[in-house]
């Protein structure tokens, strides 16, 4: 294939890819660079190097409590999403029954609806039938939007599974709980892990649902960053953002390790 | 034997029920309530059927302008994503293993970073005294500072970066299923490099490009974080107007009506696409 | 007249050398099989001839023109892929017309007429408006074949042309390919790992091993007179006997491990000392006549195969496989004499 590609096309491709790489990565790089600035303001180039904004972040109650809220929210979301998504994925990929493709579409439908619209619906529900938005409301909202990811990764995992493993286990005398515990769930491990990473990442990064479901005492990191950007951005936002970027890099690399990034495509 | 097969039949139901129950309560019910809210009155005589929210949306030329801006930007963003995403996906699909992993990383890493943070990056780049201004000055292309903040160009530049990964990944998924021997066959049959792309690669990746375009368009008409922060209050889009209604003026009926109109615009695009893919249905 | 010259072509992928100073000449109208196990470099050679890979060094000359640096579309060749590579979004007729369309040969009507003719040649002209996915595997293959011959290429390349078909269809296609070659006289090179296919189709078989030519020749020559153990084993499989060659006066004898001796046919380079020999399974007779070299043997086990019976015999301390007709294999005592014509025991060079 490469042999038949004209030389000037190769040259053009390299230039194009480098330009896109700059375009895709520069927004992240400038955030990291700004966080290391000595200046009060977000100016380029930064006048000097300092870590003072990181000290500021770690001494700020607002950021620390937002970080804690985000972490709790993401962990609860992961737990709920994996707990609900794994059995559904097993049912959808291991069994043939009438209405299977319809149900499959139902389970993936939160991907199709803009999350903004769903967030408003959820806001209405929580205001009308409860005491208004809360952390629980956010967990529910995030579980809805992350569920399709868990179902997808676990299903992808199960497609590779030898369909006779389960039958073999039966013939060897395994009861239903033994089959799930000892045969099926171990087969889903990497899919569950990958789904959990996606769920964590989506929940930890989400601002849309969080902003609509804004509750008086609940503020996540993306919400805090958003409102700071609206009013008075300073390099401490950059410092928090940098920490979140590093966390994302770590998670992406981990995801690549356990699942293979090429499978995402 | 009979009892075994009956238990097999019950298994999927058992496995699906918790998730299904959750989705009905937490997803379908809220979505239904939103639809309902758009045709119900609010205030003291709440709960009556009404079309006043829609009338308000259509009567006010301000919202027509907002809708027009939203659609125009979304079309432009989708078009640019197509033009960049298709060649990029082709290059990625043909790159060597290591280069391909690096390029996918370059696409996935921004995708997995919070939209708020990416938009923050664009504020630093596009703003007064930002990176762009500095680079242009250093190159001697402008004197004084430039800013693309509060411009539609700025929104488009930032939004394409946010949404390009969706286009590239869907197209790439399609290209990966295509056998490389198809293009090779075209070359052997006398098609040059670009003609083989035009006659073989493009038609073969049309489903991926179409779903990428639908996805990018749908995400772009409903996104509000990037347009609100880059465009500011002077360049409102539908989504930021809805946000304003729901959390600022608390006019839920009107906010819901705008949301339904937004949903309608998405569906208008989705349905023909779903029908088309259902008909084409096939891949190689 | 020479249609294709491959001139000391070398191909390296990283540190691995896939083709090592490979030379080949193919005459106009010749039907050549590149035969070899997977990884022998045969597919790489085909792709280099097609222009889909660039050789590390060496040249490709097609019809008197050096094409080494030319992209595939400038070579006027046809290649039928193992997967057929039919364009799924085009109809059968459009697929077959594609090479003419890309090369802008003739008017549209004329292109369509020629595509029709090509399809008629493979007996598929009733399916012109169908799409590839609506055809069976065998029909798809015929479309691919029609598409390969429609533009009258200087060279027709076939990559494992029959490997995706079941046994029945494969036989039909062998006849079809041979017939087409006889009708059109296209210079044809095909790659295969299946020795039956190579023997059945080609005028010349080129047996490849490790990026080099192991042996080239007419099918009968390769099967009958393999020069190496690899050639003997790859074409049809054979008994390989390691014997000690000893001189007994005027004649050379082969000494078996257990001490029995058989007479050897004189041939060039056959010297006393350890030597490997090939003996085809079907050359062994369980009822030897007087012109045969014979040996005491015992039958260990037999498999009935329908038209033949396969016997595992032990003779002179070696295990040999003999394939004979079922009648002569039946009712044989466990202990017997086996034999073969001296010319069938062929010395190999290692």
PDB file of C-alpha atoms in Angstrom, chain B:
ATOM      1  CA  UNK B   1     -34.344 -30.775  30.362  1.00  0.00           C
ATOM      2  CA  UNK B   2     -37.544 -28.760  30.229  1.00  0.00           C
ATOM      3  CA  UNK B   3     -36.759 -26.913  33.422  1.00  0.00           C
ATOM      4  CA  UNK B   4     -33.247 -26.147  32.197  1.00  0.00           C
ATOM      5  CA  UNK B   5     -34.477 -24.504  29.017  1.00  0.00           C
ATOM      6  CA  UNK B   6     -37.107 -22.567  30.932  1.00  0.00           C
ATOM      7  CA  UNK B   7     -34.449 -21.175  33.261  1.00  0.00           C
ATOM      8  CA  UNK B   8     -32.380 -20.222  30.190  1.00  0.00           C
ATOM      9  CA  UNK B   9     -35.330 -18.252  28.889  1.00  0.00           C
ATOM     10  CA  UNK B  10     -35.746 -16.457  32.154  1.00  0.00           C
ATOM     11  CA  UNK B  11     -32.080 -15.531  32.378  1.00  0.00           C
ATOM     12  CA  UNK B  12     -32.048 -12.568  29.985  1.00  0.00           C
ATOM     13  CA  UNK B  13     -35.176 -11.107  31.557  1.00  0.00           C
ATOM     14  CA  UNK B  14     -33.575 -11.397  34.961  1.00  0.00           C
ATOM     15  CA  UNK B  15     -30.392  -9.736  33.714  1.00  0.00           C
ATOM     16  CA  UNK B  16     -32.116  -6.937  31.817  1.00  0.00           C
ATOM     17  CA  UNK B  17     -34.760  -5.872  34.320  1.00  0.00           C
ATOM     18  CA  UNK B  18     -32.654  -3.715  36.676  1.00  0.00           C
ATOM     19  CA  UNK B  19     -31.102  -1.705  33.860  1.00  0.00           C
ATOM     20  CA  UNK B  20     -34.353  -1.360  31.979  1.00  0.00           C
ATOM     21  CA  UNK B  21     -36.217  -0.268  35.088  1.00  0.00           C
ATOM     22  CA  UNK B  22     -33.524   2.305  35.805  1.00  0.00           C
ATOM     23  CA  UNK B  23     -33.582   3.699  32.265  1.00  0.00           C
ATOM     24  CA  UNK B  24     -37.368   4.016  32.256  1.00  0.00           C
ATOM     25  CA  UNK B  25     -37.381   5.984  35.500  1.00  0.00           C
ATOM     26  CA  UNK B  26     -34.209   7.980  35.051  1.00  0.00           C
ATOM     27  CA  UNK B  27     -34.127   8.523  31.291  1.00  0.00           C
ATOM     28  CA  UNK B  28     -37.410   7.986  29.477  1.00  0.00           C
ATOM     29  CA  UNK B  29     -39.621   9.479  32.170  1.00  0.00           C
ATOM     30  CA  UNK B  30     -37.609  12.759  32.450  1.00  0.00           C
ATOM     31  CA  UNK B  31     -37.483  13.053  28.671  1.00  0.00           C
ATOM     32  CA  UNK B  32     -41.236  12.549  28.518  1.00  0.00           C
ATOM     33  CA  UNK B  33     -41.754  15.168  31.254  1.00  0.00           C
ATOM     34  CA  UNK B  34     -39.702  17.635  29.250  1.00  0.00           C
ATOM     35  CA  UNK B  35     -41.922  17.077  26.214  1.00  0.00           C
ATOM     36  CA  UNK B  36     -44.977  17.473  28.430  1.00  0.00           C
ATOM     37  CA  UNK B  37     -43.641  20.611  30.075  1.00  0.00           C
ATOM     38  CA  UNK B  38     -43.365  22.326  26.705  1.00  0.00           C
ATOM     39  CA  UNK B  39     -47.142  22.144  26.181  1.00  0.00           C
ATOM     40  CA  UNK B  40     -48.280  22.791  29.744  1.00  0.00           C
ATOM     41  CA  UNK B  41     -48.949  26.078  31.433  1.00  0.00           C
ATOM     42  CA  UNK B  42     -46.878  27.192  34.401  1.00  0.00           C
ATOM     43  CA  UNK B  43     -47.753  29.452  37.294  1.00  0.00           C
ATOM     44  CA  UNK B  44     -51.007  29.507  39.281  1.00  0.00           C
ATOM     45  CA  UNK B  45     -53.113  27.598  36.724  1.00  0.00           C
ATOM     46  CA  UNK B  46     -50.331  25.095  36.078  1.00  0.00           C
ATOM     47  CA  UNK B  47     -51.055  21.921  34.167  1.00  0.00           C
ATOM     48  CA  UNK B  48     -53.316  23.230  31.428  1.00  0.00           C
ATOM     49  CA  UNK B  49     -52.539  22.326  27.812  1.00  0.00           C
ATOM     50  CA  UNK B  50     -51.157  25.276  25.882  1.00  0.00           C
ATOM     51  CA  UNK B  51     -49.084  26.215  22.862  1.00  0.00           C
ATOM     52  CA  UNK B  52     -48.020  29.576  24.270  1.00  0.00           C
ATOM     53  CA  UNK B  53     -44.383  28.559  24.744  1.00  0.00           C
ATOM     54  CA  UNK B  54     -44.040  27.602  21.103  1.00  0.00           C
ATOM     55  CA  UNK B  55     -45.877  30.731  20.025  1.00  0.00           C
ATOM     56  CA  UNK B  56     -43.432  32.767  22.058  1.00  0.00           C
ATOM     57  CA  UNK B  57     -40.478  31.003  20.451  1.00  0.00           C
ATOM     58  CA  UNK B  58     -41.730  31.614  16.943  1.00  0.00           C
ATOM     59  CA  UNK B  59     -43.031  35.140  17.563  1.00  0.00           C
ATOM     60  CA  UNK B  60     -39.766  36.487  18.912  1.00  0.00           C
ATOM     61  CA  UNK B  61     -37.379  37.373  16.085  1.00  0.00           C
ATOM     62  CA  UNK B  62     -34.545  37.273  18.611  1.00  0.00           C
ATOM     63  CA  UNK B  63     -34.878  33.477  18.846  1.00  0.00           C
ATOM     64  CA  UNK B  64     -35.121  33.137  15.087  1.00  0.00           C
ATOM     65  CA  UNK B  65     -31.744  34.854  14.926  1.00  0.00           C
ATOM     66  CA  UNK B  66     -30.373  32.576  17.628  1.00  0.00           C
ATOM     67  CA  UNK B  67     -31.656  29.500  15.817  1.00  0.00           C
ATOM     68  CA  UNK B  68     -30.255  30.713  12.529  1.00  0.00           C
ATOM     69  CA  UNK B  69     -26.816  31.324  14.091  1.00  0.00           C
ATOM     70  CA  UNK B  70     -26.863  27.900  15.737  1.00  0.00           C
ATOM     71  CA  UNK B  71     -27.691  26.093  12.509  1.00  0.00           C
ATOM     72  CA  UNK B  72     -25.228  28.099  10.444  1.00  0.00           C
ATOM     73  CA  UNK B  73     -22.396  27.442  12.882  1.00  0.00           C
ATOM     74  CA  UNK B  74     -23.293  23.761  13.145  1.00  0.00           C
ATOM     75  CA  UNK B  75     -23.287  23.356   9.354  1.00  0.00           C
ATOM     76  CA  UNK B  76     -19.943  25.101   9.030  1.00  0.00           C
ATOM     77  CA  UNK B  77     -18.442  23.046  11.870  1.00  0.00           C
ATOM     78  CA  UNK B  78     -19.732  19.802  10.345  1.00  0.00           C
ATOM     79  CA  UNK B  79     -18.368  20.711   6.927  1.00  0.00           C
ATOM     80  CA  UNK B  80     -14.916  21.557   8.288  1.00  0.00           C
ATOM     81  CA  UNK B  81     -14.884  18.363  10.372  1.00  0.00           C
ATOM     82  CA  UNK B  82     -15.689  16.372   7.214  1.00  0.00           C
ATOM     83  CA  UNK B  83     -12.969  18.067   5.203  1.00  0.00           C
ATOM     84  CA  UNK B  84     -10.313  17.538   7.883  1.00  0.00           C
ATOM     85  CA  UNK B  85     -11.609  14.263   9.299  1.00  0.00           C
ATOM     86  CA  UNK B  86     -11.764  12.217   6.092  1.00  0.00           C
ATOM     87  CA  UNK B  87      -8.133  12.648   4.988  1.00  0.00           C
ATOM     88  CA  UNK B  88      -6.972  12.341   8.593  1.00  0.00           C
ATOM     89  CA  UNK B  89      -8.844   9.061   9.029  1.00  0.00           C
ATOM     90  CA  UNK B  90      -7.350   7.748   5.778  1.00  0.00           C
ATOM     91  CA  UNK B  91      -3.849   8.668   6.916  1.00  0.00           C
ATOM     92  CA  UNK B  92      -4.391   7.049  10.321  1.00  0.00           C
ATOM     93  CA  UNK B  93      -5.790   3.868   8.802  1.00  0.00           C
ATOM     94  CA  UNK B  94      -2.711   3.472   6.602  1.00  0.00           C
ATOM     95  CA  UNK B  95      -0.043   4.489   9.073  1.00  0.00           C
ATOM     96  CA  UNK B  96       2.349   1.986  10.575  1.00  0.00           C
ATOM     97  CA  UNK B  97       1.375   0.511  13.927  1.00  0.00           C
ATOM     98  CA  UNK B  98       3.331   2.933  16.071  1.00  0.00           C
ATOM     99  CA  UNK B  99       2.341   6.046  14.134  1.00  0.00           C
ATOM    100  CA  UNK B 100      -1.280   4.910  14.179  1.00  0.00           C
ATOM    101  CA  UNK B 101      -1.255   4.518  17.959  1.00  0.00           C
ATOM    102  CA  UNK B 102       0.281   7.971  18.346  1.00  0.00           C
ATOM    103  CA  UNK B 103      -2.280   9.548  16.053  1.00  0.00           C
ATOM    104  CA  UNK B 104      -5.167   7.843  17.825  1.00  0.00           C
ATOM    105  CA  UNK B 105      -3.719   9.082  21.087  1.00  0.00           C
ATOM    106  CA  UNK B 106      -3.605  12.592  19.623  1.00  0.00           C
ATOM    107  CA  UNK B 107      -7.333  12.257  18.834  1.00  0.00           C
ATOM    108  CA  UNK B 108      -8.461  10.452  21.986  1.00  0.00           C
ATOM    109  CA  UNK B 109      -6.528  12.480  24.546  1.00  0.00           C
ATOM    110  CA  UNK B 110      -8.335  15.762  23.810  1.00  0.00           C
ATOM    111  CA  UNK B 111     -11.622  13.847  23.492  1.00  0.00           C
ATOM    112  CA  UNK B 112     -11.204  12.446  26.976  1.00  0.00           C
ATOM    113  CA  UNK B 113     -10.323  15.834  28.438  1.00  0.00           C
ATOM    114  CA  UNK B 114     -13.205  17.847  29.858  1.00  0.00           C
ATOM    115  CA  UNK B 115     -14.825  20.213  27.358  1.00  0.00           C
ATOM    116  CA  UNK B 116     -14.547  22.941  29.971  1.00  0.00           C
ATOM    117  CA  UNK B 117     -10.777  22.562  30.048  1.00  0.00           C
ATOM    118  CA  UNK B 118     -10.396  22.447  26.281  1.00  0.00           C
ATOM    119  CA  UNK B 119     -12.512  25.567  25.988  1.00  0.00           C
ATOM    120  CA  UNK B 120     -10.362  27.180  28.656  1.00  0.00           C
ATOM    121  CA  UNK B 121      -7.346  26.434  26.439  1.00  0.00           C
ATOM    122  CA  UNK B 122      -9.067  28.180  23.548  1.00  0.00           C
ATOM    123  CA  UNK B 123      -9.816  31.211  25.727  1.00  0.00           C
ATOM    124  CA  UNK B 124      -6.099  31.498  26.447  1.00  0.00           C
ATOM    125  CA  UNK B 125      -5.276  31.097  22.761  1.00  0.00           C
ATOM    126  CA  UNK B 126      -7.928  33.318  21.222  1.00  0.00           C
ATOM    127  CA  UNK B 127      -8.186  36.017  23.878  1.00  0.00           C
ATOM    128  CA  UNK B 128      -6.709  39.496  24.125  1.00  0.00           C
ATOM    129  CA  UNK B 129      -2.958  39.008  24.657  1.00  0.00           C
ATOM    130  CA  UNK B 130      -3.407  35.295  23.987  1.00  0.00           C
ATOM    131  CA  UNK B 131      -1.218  32.789  22.179  1.00  0.00           C
ATOM    132  CA  UNK B 132      -2.635  33.505  18.722  1.00  0.00           C
ATOM    133  CA  UNK B 133      -2.139  37.220  19.111  1.00  0.00           C
ATOM    134  CA  UNK B 134       1.403  36.658  20.350  1.00  0.00           C
ATOM    135  CA  UNK B 135       2.304  34.324  17.486  1.00  0.00           C
ATOM    136  CA  UNK B 136       0.852  36.655  14.857  1.00  0.00           C
ATOM    137  CA  UNK B 137       2.732  39.596  16.357  1.00  0.00           C
ATOM    138  CA  UNK B 138       5.959  37.619  16.532  1.00  0.00           C
ATOM    139  CA  UNK B 139       5.556  36.752  12.856  1.00  0.00           C
ATOM    140  CA  UNK B 140       4.954  40.414  12.110  1.00  0.00           C
ATOM    141  CA  UNK B 141       1.542  39.719  10.591  1.00  0.00           C
ATOM    142  CA  UNK B 142      -0.327  42.171  12.810  1.00  0.00           C
ATOM    143  CA  UNK B 143       0.538  45.129  15.000  1.00  0.00           C
ATOM    144  CA  UNK B 144      -1.233  45.404  18.289  1.00  0.00           C
ATOM    145  CA  UNK B 145      -3.220  42.598  19.818  1.00  0.00           C
ATOM    146  CA  UNK B 146      -5.894  40.538  18.099  1.00  0.00           C
ATOM    147  CA  UNK B 147      -8.676  38.632  19.694  1.00  0.00           C
ATOM    148  CA  UNK B 148     -11.113  36.139  18.239  1.00  0.00           C
ATOM    149  CA  UNK B 149     -13.103  36.069  21.455  1.00  0.00           C
ATOM    150  CA  UNK B 150     -16.762  36.921  20.990  1.00  0.00           C
ATOM    151  CA  UNK B 151     -16.549  36.129  17.281  1.00  0.00           C
ATOM    152  CA  UNK B 152     -18.188  33.337  15.339  1.00  0.00           C
ATOM    153  CA  UNK B 153     -14.799  32.454  13.860  1.00  0.00           C
ATOM    154  CA  UNK B 154     -13.526  31.832  17.384  1.00  0.00           C
ATOM    155  CA  UNK B 155     -16.498  29.573  18.163  1.00  0.00           C
ATOM    156  CA  UNK B 156     -15.929  27.565  14.980  1.00  0.00           C
ATOM    157  CA  UNK B 157     -12.181  27.162  15.602  1.00  0.00           C
ATOM    158  CA  UNK B 158     -12.772  25.909  19.135  1.00  0.00           C
ATOM    159  CA  UNK B 159     -15.775  23.736  18.305  1.00  0.00           C
ATOM    160  CA  UNK B 160     -14.044  21.931  15.449  1.00  0.00           C
ATOM    161  CA  UNK B 161     -11.253  20.949  17.822  1.00  0.00           C
ATOM    162  CA  UNK B 162     -13.831  19.692  20.319  1.00  0.00           C
ATOM    163  CA  UNK B 163     -15.858  17.683  17.781  1.00  0.00           C
ATOM    164  CA  UNK B 164     -13.254  16.499  15.254  1.00  0.00           C
ATOM    165  CA  UNK B 165     -12.469  13.312  17.259  1.00  0.00           C
ATOM    166  CA  UNK B 166     -16.051  12.081  16.762  1.00  0.00           C
ATOM    167  CA  UNK B 167     -15.750  12.464  13.007  1.00  0.00           C
ATOM    168  CA  UNK B 168     -12.322  10.838  12.840  1.00  0.00           C
ATOM    169  CA  UNK B 169     -13.222   7.882  15.057  1.00  0.00           C
ATOM    170  CA  UNK B 170     -16.459   7.011  13.250  1.00  0.00           C
ATOM    171  CA  UNK B 171     -14.814   7.297   9.827  1.00  0.00           C
ATOM    172  CA  UNK B 172     -11.830   5.311  11.017  1.00  0.00           C
ATOM    173  CA  UNK B 173     -14.112   2.552  12.290  1.00  0.00           C
ATOM    174  CA  UNK B 174     -15.523   2.337   8.784  1.00  0.00           C
ATOM    175  CA  UNK B 175     -12.157   2.433   7.043  1.00  0.00           C
ATOM    176  CA  UNK B 176     -10.775  -0.288   9.287  1.00  0.00           C
ATOM    177  CA  UNK B 177     -13.461  -2.642   8.020  1.00  0.00           C
ATOM    178  CA  UNK B 178     -12.528  -1.956   4.439  1.00  0.00           C
ATOM    179  CA  UNK B 179     -10.164  -4.457   2.929  1.00  0.00           C
ATOM    180  CA  UNK B 180      -6.970  -2.796   1.660  1.00  0.00           C
ATOM    181  CA  UNK B 181      -7.125  -5.037  -1.398  1.00  0.00           C
ATOM    182  CA  UNK B 182     -10.071  -2.999  -2.739  1.00  0.00           C
ATOM    183  CA  UNK B 183      -7.906   0.058  -3.246  1.00  0.00           C
ATOM    184  CA  UNK B 184      -5.041  -2.038  -4.510  1.00  0.00           C
ATOM    185  CA  UNK B 185      -7.397  -3.633  -7.005  1.00  0.00           C
ATOM    186  CA  UNK B 186      -8.455  -0.188  -8.211  1.00  0.00           C
ATOM    187  CA  UNK B 187      -4.816   0.823  -8.640  1.00  0.00           C
ATOM    188  CA  UNK B 188      -4.005  -2.311 -10.610  1.00  0.00           C
ATOM    189  CA  UNK B 189      -7.057  -1.649 -12.779  1.00  0.00           C
ATOM    190  CA  UNK B 190      -5.589   1.673 -13.798  1.00  0.00           C
ATOM    191  CA  UNK B 191      -6.941   4.196 -11.284  1.00  0.00           C
ATOM    192  CA  UNK B 192      -4.394   6.693  -9.998  1.00  0.00           C
ATOM    193  CA  UNK B 193      -3.971   7.469  -6.297  1.00  0.00           C
ATOM    194  CA  UNK B 194      -6.620  10.158  -6.075  1.00  0.00           C
ATOM    195  CA  UNK B 195      -9.041   8.399  -8.393  1.00  0.00           C
ATOM    196  CA  UNK B 196      -8.866   5.251  -6.292  1.00  0.00           C
ATOM    197  CA  UNK B 197      -9.782   7.366  -3.259  1.00  0.00           C
ATOM    198  CA  UNK B 198     -12.622   9.012  -5.153  1.00  0.00           C
ATOM    199  CA  UNK B 199     -14.022   5.819  -6.716  1.00  0.00           C
ATOM    200  CA  UNK B 200     -13.361   3.331  -3.932  1.00  0.00           C
ATOM    201  CA  UNK B 201     -12.425   4.801  -0.551  1.00  0.00           C
ATOM    202  CA  UNK B 202     -15.007   7.591  -0.552  1.00  0.00           C
ATOM    203  CA  UNK B 203     -18.045   5.445  -1.446  1.00  0.00           C
ATOM    204  CA  UNK B 204     -16.845   2.729   0.913  1.00  0.00           C
ATOM    205  CA  UNK B 205     -16.513   5.140   3.841  1.00  0.00           C
ATOM    206  CA  UNK B 206     -19.723   7.052   3.066  1.00  0.00           C
ATOM    207  CA  UNK B 207     -21.645   5.389   5.933  1.00  0.00           C
ATOM    208  CA  UNK B 208     -18.918   6.343   8.409  1.00  0.00           C
ATOM    209  CA  UNK B 209     -18.724   9.888   7.076  1.00  0.00           C
ATOM    210  CA  UNK B 210     -22.508  10.206   7.238  1.00  0.00           C
ATOM    211  CA  UNK B 211     -22.751   8.977  10.822  1.00  0.00           C
ATOM    212  CA  UNK B 212     -19.787  11.162  11.773  1.00  0.00           C
ATOM    213  CA  UNK B 213     -21.463  14.179  10.201  1.00  0.00           C
ATOM    214  CA  UNK B 214     -24.804  13.490  11.893  1.00  0.00           C
ATOM    215  CA  UNK B 215     -23.056  13.043  15.229  1.00  0.00           C
ATOM    216  CA  UNK B 216     -21.001  16.222  14.872  1.00  0.00           C
ATOM    217  CA  UNK B 217     -24.028  18.223  13.739  1.00  0.00           C
ATOM    218  CA  UNK B 218     -26.208  16.952  16.588  1.00  0.00           C
ATOM    219  CA  UNK B 219     -23.518  17.602  19.176  1.00  0.00           C
ATOM    220  CA  UNK B 220     -22.779  21.001  17.763  1.00  0.00           C
ATOM    221  CA  UNK B 221     -26.359  22.369  17.747  1.00  0.00           C
ATOM    222  CA  UNK B 222     -26.825  21.200  21.330  1.00  0.00           C
ATOM    223  CA  UNK B 223     -23.506  22.263  22.827  1.00  0.00           C
ATOM    224  CA  UNK B 224     -23.406  25.287  25.030  1.00  0.00           C
ATOM    225  CA  UNK B 225     -20.202  25.307  27.056  1.00  0.00           C
ATOM    226  CA  UNK B 226     -17.842  26.250  24.233  1.00  0.00           C
ATOM    227  CA  UNK B 227     -20.208  28.729  22.491  1.00  0.00           C
ATOM    228  CA  UNK B 228     -21.103  30.409  25.816  1.00  0.00           C
ATOM    229  CA  UNK B 229     -17.511  30.834  26.954  1.00  0.00           C
ATOM    230  CA  UNK B 230     -15.991  31.762  23.589  1.00  0.00           C
ATOM    231  CA  UNK B 231     -18.970  33.623  22.138  1.00  0.00           C
ATOM    232  CA  UNK B 232     -20.181  35.211  25.342  1.00  0.00           C
ATOM    233  CA  UNK B 233     -23.619  36.679  25.944  1.00  0.00           C
ATOM    234  CA  UNK B 234     -23.588  38.693  22.718  1.00  0.00           C
ATOM    235  CA  UNK B 235     -23.507  35.591  20.523  1.00  0.00           C
ATOM    236  CA  UNK B 236     -26.115  33.314  22.067  1.00  0.00           C
ATOM    237  CA  UNK B 237     -26.916  29.912  20.548  1.00  0.00           C
ATOM    238  CA  UNK B 238     -30.030  27.831  21.216  1.00  0.00           C
ATOM    239  CA  UNK B 239     -28.376  25.785  23.937  1.00  0.00           C
ATOM    240  CA  UNK B 240     -27.156  28.797  25.861  1.00  0.00           C
ATOM    241  CA  UNK B 241     -30.616  30.375  25.574  1.00  0.00           C
ATOM    242  CA  UNK B 242     -32.124  27.226  27.028  1.00  0.00           C
ATOM    243  CA  UNK B 243     -29.594  27.292  29.849  1.00  0.00           C
ATOM    244  CA  UNK B 244     -30.523  30.894  30.506  1.00  0.00           C
ATOM    245  CA  UNK B 245     -34.263  30.061  30.605  1.00  0.00           C
ATOM    246  CA  UNK B 246     -33.849  27.037  32.861  1.00  0.00           C
ATOM    247  CA  UNK B 247     -31.354  28.366  35.395  1.00  0.00           C
ATOM    248  CA  UNK B 248     -31.611  32.134  35.064  1.00  0.00           C
ATOM    249  CA  UNK B 249     -35.143  33.271  34.273  1.00  0.00           C
ATOM    250  CA  UNK B 250     -36.716  29.977  35.421  1.00  0.00           C
ATOM    251  CA  UNK B 251     -39.165  30.033  32.531  1.00  0.00           C
ATOM    252  CA  UNK B 252     -39.321  26.245  32.298  1.00  0.00           C
ATOM    253  CA  UNK B 253     -42.163  26.027  29.851  1.00  0.00           C
ATOM    254  CA  UNK B 254     -40.340  28.207  27.364  1.00  0.00           C
ATOM    255  CA  UNK B 255     -37.017  26.440  28.022  1.00  0.00           C
ATOM    256  CA  UNK B 256     -38.729  23.104  27.452  1.00  0.00           C
ATOM    257  CA  UNK B 257     -40.283  24.335  24.201  1.00  0.00           C
ATOM    258  CA  UNK B 258     -36.874  25.474  22.948  1.00  0.00           C
ATOM    259  CA  UNK B 259     -35.425  22.088  23.933  1.00  0.00           C
ATOM    260  CA  UNK B 260     -38.133  20.263  22.014  1.00  0.00           C
ATOM    261  CA  UNK B 261     -37.424  22.410  18.967  1.00  0.00           C
ATOM    262  CA  UNK B 262     -33.733  21.561  19.331  1.00  0.00           C
ATOM    263  CA  UNK B 263     -34.584  17.895  19.647  1.00  0.00           C
ATOM    264  CA  UNK B 264     -36.784  18.225  16.579  1.00  0.00           C
ATOM    265  CA  UNK B 265     -33.917  19.712  14.582  1.00  0.00           C
ATOM    266  CA  UNK B 266     -31.729  16.774  15.652  1.00  0.00           C
ATOM    267  CA  UNK B 267     -34.371  14.231  14.695  1.00  0.00           C
ATOM    268  CA  UNK B 268     -35.019  15.864  11.330  1.00  0.00           C
ATOM    269  CA  UNK B 269     -31.439  15.013  10.559  1.00  0.00           C
ATOM    270  CA  UNK B 270     -31.257  11.666  12.356  1.00  0.00           C
ATOM    271  CA  UNK B 271     -34.336  10.060  10.862  1.00  0.00           C
ATOM    272  CA  UNK B 272     -33.366  10.326   7.190  1.00  0.00           C
ATOM    273  CA  UNK B 273     -29.923   9.159   8.194  1.00  0.00           C
ATOM    274  CA  UNK B 274     -31.267   6.139  10.064  1.00  0.00           C
ATOM    275  CA  UNK B 275     -33.544   5.297   7.149  1.00  0.00           C
ATOM    276  CA  UNK B 276     -30.672   5.677   4.705  1.00  0.00           C
ATOM    277  CA  UNK B 277     -28.350   3.443   6.703  1.00  0.00           C
ATOM    278  CA  UNK B 278     -31.157   0.975   7.192  1.00  0.00           C
ATOM    279  CA  UNK B 279     -31.593   0.805   3.422  1.00  0.00           C
ATOM    280  CA  UNK B 280     -27.916   0.776   2.512  1.00  0.00           C
ATOM    281  CA  UNK B 281     -27.549  -1.436   5.535  1.00  0.00           C
ATOM    282  CA  UNK B 282     -24.511  -3.096   4.177  1.00  0.00           C
ATOM    283  CA  UNK B 283     -20.858  -2.963   4.401  1.00  0.00           C
ATOM    284  CA  UNK B 284     -18.417  -4.906   2.322  1.00  0.00           C
TER     285      UNK B 284
END
